[in-house]
Coordinates of C-alpha atoms in Angstrom, one line a residue:
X14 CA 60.9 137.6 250.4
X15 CA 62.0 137.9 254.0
X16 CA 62.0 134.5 255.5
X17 CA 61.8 133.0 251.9
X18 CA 65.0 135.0 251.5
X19 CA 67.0 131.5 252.0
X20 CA 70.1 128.8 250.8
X21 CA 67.2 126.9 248.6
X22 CA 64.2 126.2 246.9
X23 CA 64.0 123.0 250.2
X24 CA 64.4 126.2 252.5
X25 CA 62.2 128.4 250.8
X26 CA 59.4 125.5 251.2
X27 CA 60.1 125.3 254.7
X28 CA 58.2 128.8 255.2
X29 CA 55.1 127.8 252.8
X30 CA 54.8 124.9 255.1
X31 CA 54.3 126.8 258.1
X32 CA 52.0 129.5 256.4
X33 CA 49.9 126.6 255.4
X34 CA 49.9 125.2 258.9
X35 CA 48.4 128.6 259.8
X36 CA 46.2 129.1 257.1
X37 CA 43.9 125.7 257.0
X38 CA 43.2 127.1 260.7
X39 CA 41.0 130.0 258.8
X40 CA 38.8 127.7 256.9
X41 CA 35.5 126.5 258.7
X42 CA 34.8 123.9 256.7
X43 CA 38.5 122.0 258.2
X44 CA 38.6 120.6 260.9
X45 CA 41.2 120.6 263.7
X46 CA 41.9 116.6 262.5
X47 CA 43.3 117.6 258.6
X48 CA 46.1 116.0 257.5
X49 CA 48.2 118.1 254.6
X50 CA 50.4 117.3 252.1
X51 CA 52.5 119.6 249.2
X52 CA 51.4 118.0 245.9
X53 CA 53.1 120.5 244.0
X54 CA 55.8 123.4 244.5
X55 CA 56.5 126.2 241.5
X56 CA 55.4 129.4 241.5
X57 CA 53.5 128.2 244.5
X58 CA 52.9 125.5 247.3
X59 CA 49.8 123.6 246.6
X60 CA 48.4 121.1 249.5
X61 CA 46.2 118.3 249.8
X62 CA 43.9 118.8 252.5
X63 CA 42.0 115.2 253.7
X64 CA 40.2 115.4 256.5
X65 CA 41.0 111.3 257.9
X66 CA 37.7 110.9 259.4
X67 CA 35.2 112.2 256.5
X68 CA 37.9 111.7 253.6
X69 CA 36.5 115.1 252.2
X70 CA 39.1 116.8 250.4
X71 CA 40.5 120.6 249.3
X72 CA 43.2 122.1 247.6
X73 CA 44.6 125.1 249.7
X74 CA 47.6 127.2 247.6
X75 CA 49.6 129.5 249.3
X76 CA 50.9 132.4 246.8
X77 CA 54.3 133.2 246.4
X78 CA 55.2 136.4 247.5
X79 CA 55.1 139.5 245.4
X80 CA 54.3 137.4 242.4
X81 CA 50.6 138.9 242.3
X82 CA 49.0 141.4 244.3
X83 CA 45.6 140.9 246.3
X84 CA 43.8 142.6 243.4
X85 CA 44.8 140.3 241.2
X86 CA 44.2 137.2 242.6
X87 CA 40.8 138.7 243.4
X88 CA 40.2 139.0 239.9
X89 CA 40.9 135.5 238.9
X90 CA 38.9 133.8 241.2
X91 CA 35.9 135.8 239.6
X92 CA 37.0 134.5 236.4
X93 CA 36.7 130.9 237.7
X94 CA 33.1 131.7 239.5
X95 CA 32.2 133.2 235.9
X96 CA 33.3 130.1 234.2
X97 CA 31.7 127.7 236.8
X98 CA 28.3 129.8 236.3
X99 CA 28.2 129.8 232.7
X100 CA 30.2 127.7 230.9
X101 CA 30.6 123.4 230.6
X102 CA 33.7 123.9 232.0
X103 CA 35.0 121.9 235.4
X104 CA 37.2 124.1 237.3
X105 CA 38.0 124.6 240.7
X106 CA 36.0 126.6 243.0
X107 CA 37.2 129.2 246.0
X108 CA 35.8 128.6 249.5
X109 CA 35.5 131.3 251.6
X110 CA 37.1 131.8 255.0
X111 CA 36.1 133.2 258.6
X112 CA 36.6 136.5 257.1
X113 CA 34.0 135.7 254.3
X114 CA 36.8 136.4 251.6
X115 CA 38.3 133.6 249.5
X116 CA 41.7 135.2 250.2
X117 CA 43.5 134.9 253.7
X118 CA 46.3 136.9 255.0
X119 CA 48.9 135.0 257.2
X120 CA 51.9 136.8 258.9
X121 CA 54.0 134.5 260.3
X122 CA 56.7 136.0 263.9
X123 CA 59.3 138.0 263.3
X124 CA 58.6 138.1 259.9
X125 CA 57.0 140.9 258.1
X126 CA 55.9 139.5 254.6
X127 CA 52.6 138.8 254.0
X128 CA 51.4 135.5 252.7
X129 CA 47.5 135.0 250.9
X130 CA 46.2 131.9 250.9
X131 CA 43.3 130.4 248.8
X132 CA 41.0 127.2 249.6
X133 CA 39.7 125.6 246.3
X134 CA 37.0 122.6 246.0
X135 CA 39.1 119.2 245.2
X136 CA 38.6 117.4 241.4
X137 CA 38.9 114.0 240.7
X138 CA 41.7 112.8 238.0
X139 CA 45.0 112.5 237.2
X140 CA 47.6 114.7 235.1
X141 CA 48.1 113.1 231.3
X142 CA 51.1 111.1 231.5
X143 CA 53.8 112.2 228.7
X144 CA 55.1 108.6 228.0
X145 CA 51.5 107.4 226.3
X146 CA 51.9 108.8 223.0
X147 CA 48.3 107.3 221.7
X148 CA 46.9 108.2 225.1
X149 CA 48.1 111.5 225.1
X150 CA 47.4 112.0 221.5
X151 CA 43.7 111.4 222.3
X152 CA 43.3 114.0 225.3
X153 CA 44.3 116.6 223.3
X154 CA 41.8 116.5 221.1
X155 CA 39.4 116.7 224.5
X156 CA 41.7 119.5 225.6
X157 CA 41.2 121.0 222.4
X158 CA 37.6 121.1 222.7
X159 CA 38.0 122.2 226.2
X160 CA 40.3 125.3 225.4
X161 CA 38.0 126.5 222.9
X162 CA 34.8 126.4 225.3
X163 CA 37.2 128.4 227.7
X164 CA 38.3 130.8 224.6
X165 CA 34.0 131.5 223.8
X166 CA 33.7 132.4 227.3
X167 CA 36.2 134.6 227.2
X168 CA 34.9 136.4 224.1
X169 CA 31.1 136.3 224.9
X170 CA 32.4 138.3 228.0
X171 CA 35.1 140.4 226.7
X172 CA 33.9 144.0 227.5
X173 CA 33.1 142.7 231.1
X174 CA 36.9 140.7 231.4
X175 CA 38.8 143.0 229.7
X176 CA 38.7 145.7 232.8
X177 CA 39.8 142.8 235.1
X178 CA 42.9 143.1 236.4
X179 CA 45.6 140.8 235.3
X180 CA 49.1 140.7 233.5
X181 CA 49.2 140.8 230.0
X182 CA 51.1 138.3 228.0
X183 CA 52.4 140.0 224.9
X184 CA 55.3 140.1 223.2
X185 CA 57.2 142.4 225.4
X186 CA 55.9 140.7 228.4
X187 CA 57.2 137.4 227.7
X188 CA 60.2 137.9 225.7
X189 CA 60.9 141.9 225.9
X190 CA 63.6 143.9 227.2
X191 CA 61.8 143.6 230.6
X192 CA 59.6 140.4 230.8
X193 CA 57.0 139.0 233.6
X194 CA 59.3 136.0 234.9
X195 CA 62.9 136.5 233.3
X196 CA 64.9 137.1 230.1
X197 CA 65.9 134.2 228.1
X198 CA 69.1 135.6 227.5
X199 CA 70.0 135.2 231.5
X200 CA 68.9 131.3 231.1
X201 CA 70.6 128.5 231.6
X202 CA 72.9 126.9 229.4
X203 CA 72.9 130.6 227.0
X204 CA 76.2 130.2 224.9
X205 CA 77.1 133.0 222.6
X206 CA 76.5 130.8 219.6
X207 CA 73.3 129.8 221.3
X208 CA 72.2 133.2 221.9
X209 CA 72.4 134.5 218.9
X210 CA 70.5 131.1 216.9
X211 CA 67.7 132.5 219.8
X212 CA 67.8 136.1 219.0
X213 CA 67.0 135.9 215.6
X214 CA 64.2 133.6 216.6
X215 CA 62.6 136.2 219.0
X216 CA 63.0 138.7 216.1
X217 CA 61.5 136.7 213.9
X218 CA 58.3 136.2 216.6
X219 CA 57.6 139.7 217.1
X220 CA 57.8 140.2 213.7
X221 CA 55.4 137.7 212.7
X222 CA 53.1 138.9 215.8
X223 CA 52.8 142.2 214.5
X224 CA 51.4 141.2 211.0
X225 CA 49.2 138.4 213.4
X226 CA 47.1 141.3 215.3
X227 CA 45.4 141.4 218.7
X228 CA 41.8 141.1 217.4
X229 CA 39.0 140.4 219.4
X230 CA 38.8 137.0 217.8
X231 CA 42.6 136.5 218.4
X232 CA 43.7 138.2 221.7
X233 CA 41.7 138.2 224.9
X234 CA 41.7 136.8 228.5
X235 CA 43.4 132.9 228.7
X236 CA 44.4 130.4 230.9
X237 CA 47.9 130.9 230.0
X238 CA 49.6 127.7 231.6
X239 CA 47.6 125.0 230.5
X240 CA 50.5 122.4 230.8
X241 CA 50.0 118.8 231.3
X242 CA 50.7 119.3 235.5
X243 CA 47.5 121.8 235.3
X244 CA 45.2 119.0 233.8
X245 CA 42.9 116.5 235.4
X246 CA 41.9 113.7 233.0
X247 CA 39.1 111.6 234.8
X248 CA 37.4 109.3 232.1
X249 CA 36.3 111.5 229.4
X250 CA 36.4 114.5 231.3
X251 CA 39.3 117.0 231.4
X252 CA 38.8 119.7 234.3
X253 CA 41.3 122.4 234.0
X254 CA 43.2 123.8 237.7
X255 CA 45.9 126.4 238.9
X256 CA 44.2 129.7 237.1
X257 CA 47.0 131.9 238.7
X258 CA 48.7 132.7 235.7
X259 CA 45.8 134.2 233.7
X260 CA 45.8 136.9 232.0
X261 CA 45.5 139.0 228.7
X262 CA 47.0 137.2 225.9
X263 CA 46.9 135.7 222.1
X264 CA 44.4 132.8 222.3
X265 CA 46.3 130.4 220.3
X266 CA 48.9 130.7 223.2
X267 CA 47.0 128.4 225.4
X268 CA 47.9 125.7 222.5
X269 CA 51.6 126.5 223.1
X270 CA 51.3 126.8 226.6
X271 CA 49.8 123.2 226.6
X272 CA 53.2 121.4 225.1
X273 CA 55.3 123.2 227.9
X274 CA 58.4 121.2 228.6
X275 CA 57.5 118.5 225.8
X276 CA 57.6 120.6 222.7
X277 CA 60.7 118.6 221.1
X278 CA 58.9 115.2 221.7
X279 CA 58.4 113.5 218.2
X280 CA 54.5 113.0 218.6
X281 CA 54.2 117.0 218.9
X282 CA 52.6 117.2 215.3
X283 CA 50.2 114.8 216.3
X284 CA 49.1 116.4 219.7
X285 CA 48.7 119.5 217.5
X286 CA 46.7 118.0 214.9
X287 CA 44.2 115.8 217.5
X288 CA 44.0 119.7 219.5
X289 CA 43.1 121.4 216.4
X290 CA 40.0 118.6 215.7
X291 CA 38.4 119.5 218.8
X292 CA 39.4 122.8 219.1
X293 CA 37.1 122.9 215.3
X294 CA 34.5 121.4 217.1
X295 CA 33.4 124.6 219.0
X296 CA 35.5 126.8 217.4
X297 CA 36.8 128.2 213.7
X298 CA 40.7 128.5 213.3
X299 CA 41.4 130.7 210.4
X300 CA 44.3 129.7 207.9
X301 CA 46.5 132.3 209.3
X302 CA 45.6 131.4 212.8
X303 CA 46.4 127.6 211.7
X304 CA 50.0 129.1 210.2
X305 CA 51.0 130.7 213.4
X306 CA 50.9 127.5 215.6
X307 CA 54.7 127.1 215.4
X308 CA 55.1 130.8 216.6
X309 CA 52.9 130.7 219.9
X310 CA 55.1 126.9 220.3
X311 CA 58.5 128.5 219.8
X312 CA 57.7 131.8 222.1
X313 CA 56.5 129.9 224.8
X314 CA 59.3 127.5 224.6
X315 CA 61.6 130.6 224.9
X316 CA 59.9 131.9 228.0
X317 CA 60.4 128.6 229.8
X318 CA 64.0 129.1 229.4
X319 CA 63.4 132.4 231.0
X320 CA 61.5 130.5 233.9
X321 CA 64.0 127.4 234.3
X322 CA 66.7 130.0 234.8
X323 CA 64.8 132.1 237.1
X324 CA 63.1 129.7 239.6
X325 CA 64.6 127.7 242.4
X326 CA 62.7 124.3 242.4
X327 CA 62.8 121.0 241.8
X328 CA 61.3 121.1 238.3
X329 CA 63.9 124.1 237.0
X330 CA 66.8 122.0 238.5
X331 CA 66.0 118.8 237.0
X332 CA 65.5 120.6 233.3
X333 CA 68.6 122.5 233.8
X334 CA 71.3 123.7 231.1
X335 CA 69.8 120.5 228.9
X336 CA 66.5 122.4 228.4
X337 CA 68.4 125.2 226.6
X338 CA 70.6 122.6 224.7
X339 CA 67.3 120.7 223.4
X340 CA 66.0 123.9 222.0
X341 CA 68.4 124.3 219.1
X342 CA 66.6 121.8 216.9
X343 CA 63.4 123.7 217.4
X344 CA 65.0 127.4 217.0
X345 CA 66.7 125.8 213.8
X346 CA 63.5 124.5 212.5
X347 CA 61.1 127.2 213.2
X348 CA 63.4 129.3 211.1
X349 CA 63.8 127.5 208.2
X350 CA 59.8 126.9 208.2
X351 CA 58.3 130.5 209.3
X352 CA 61.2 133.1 208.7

């Protein structure tokens, strides 16, 4: 990553701060007066930008290097326009630059890696907060409703988004011999014991994904991360953000996708239950799709283990080895239930 080549994740941010620097200077509708600030750092940096005299504000991401090409972040900002055109959906929207693209290249001196950087429109809300069980409980069933107006979309238009080009997550992408992010097996905390309880596990996944299928009604384009951090809850609207991990995938993912990092919390039955009720309300789940809930839970859980022992930020060094540890219940459980 050149410059990003450094001691830590706090180094590492260093450089995103100075590509972001340069890149608000692309955008005409910032002034010279904006003020920014990183609200979140993962894959990528994401900045508020408030301009102090109008108060208008944007979102500006700066891409992490390597992690997509050009092409590909291309194609999910048409995805988002799509959704914005057609759908009820609140999402983000791009903003183009000087260049009349939505996408800006910054170099920064002496270093030759390039860095692309996006300006989205800003939406009002706040993430779901873990800790209010009945609080939360209720927003999922909004979120289910939500991810199944997103899931129609992305059937209605599946000939058209299925030449788009994005990753796929499958089986082999997530937790295969050569996976998007990482192996599980090189996570943290990965005793031998602990590696084989998660072994049969994975077998038991890909076994149960094969009889599953990748219908048209079961496997298309999806959001792919729709954790709590990439929610904004304002009243009774939920507006979903941070697209950049989109891709090909099973639909019912999404579900598992949205209990990231809080899949061994006690109230999980009860998220999935209130998700599934508005999930129904635009959409049918099948018996065998309701059946295969646990699966998309467990192989997502997996490939955050992948992810926590991969990256080098705050989030993966506060989850640590105890992530790994807190995943034998589940492992154990999911067996004895779905083997």
């Amino acid at each position: 990553m050149s410059n990003l080549q450094a001691e830590s994740w706090k180094d590492a941010l260093k450089v995103f701060n100075e590509v972001a620097a340069h890149g608000i200077n692309t955008y005409p509708a910032l002034t010279q007066e904006v003020e920014i600030k990183l609200i979140n750092y993962s894959e990528n940096a994401t900045y508020l930008v408030t301009d102090p005299k109008t108060e208008m504000k944007h979102i500006l991401r700066v891409s992490r290097p390597n992690y997509h090409t050009k092409v590909e972040i291309e194609s999910e900002l048409k995805w988002l326009k799509s959704i914005h055109d057609s759908s009820p959906l609140s999402v983000p929207m791009p903003i183009k630059g000087r260049n009349n693209e939505y996408i800006h290249s910054v170099r920064l001196k002496n270093d030759p890696q390039e860095y692309y950087c996006t300006l989205f429109t800003y939406l009002e809300g706040k993430e779901p907060d873990e800790s209010k069980e009945s609080e939360l409980i209720n927003q999922f069933e909004n979120l289910g409703e939500v991810t199944a107006q997103l899931h129609e979309h992305s059937i209605l238009n599946h000939n058209t988004f299925k030449r788009k080009n994005r990753l796929t997550w499958d089986y082999e992408n997530i937790l295969g011999d050569r996976p998007k992010w990482a192996r599980w097996q090189d996570g943290k905390g990965i005793t031998p014991e602990r590696k084989e309880l998660f072994e049969v596990v994975s077998k038991t996944i890909k076994s149960r994904l094969e009889t599953f299928g990748k219908t048209r009604d079961r496997f298309g384009l999806i959001h792919a991360d729709l954790r709590l951090a990439n929610l904004l809850v304002d009243k009774d609207q939920i507006s979903v953000i941070d697209f950049d991990d989109c891709g090909f995938g099973w639909y019912l993912f999404d579900l598992g996708t949205s209990l990231s990092f809080i899949e061994d919390k006690l109230y999980v039955p009860d998220l999935v239950e209130s998700w599934m009720k508005g999930y129904r309300k635009v959409r049918a789940l099948t018996p065998e799709e309701v059946e295969e809930i646990p699966t998309f839970i467990m192989m997502r859980r997996l490939q955050l283990i992948s992810w926590v022992g991969s990256r080098d930020n705050e989030t993966a060094e506060a989850l640590g080895e105890k992530y790994s540890e807190d995943t034998d219940r589940l492992a154990i459980e999911y067996l004895q239930t779905m083997r």
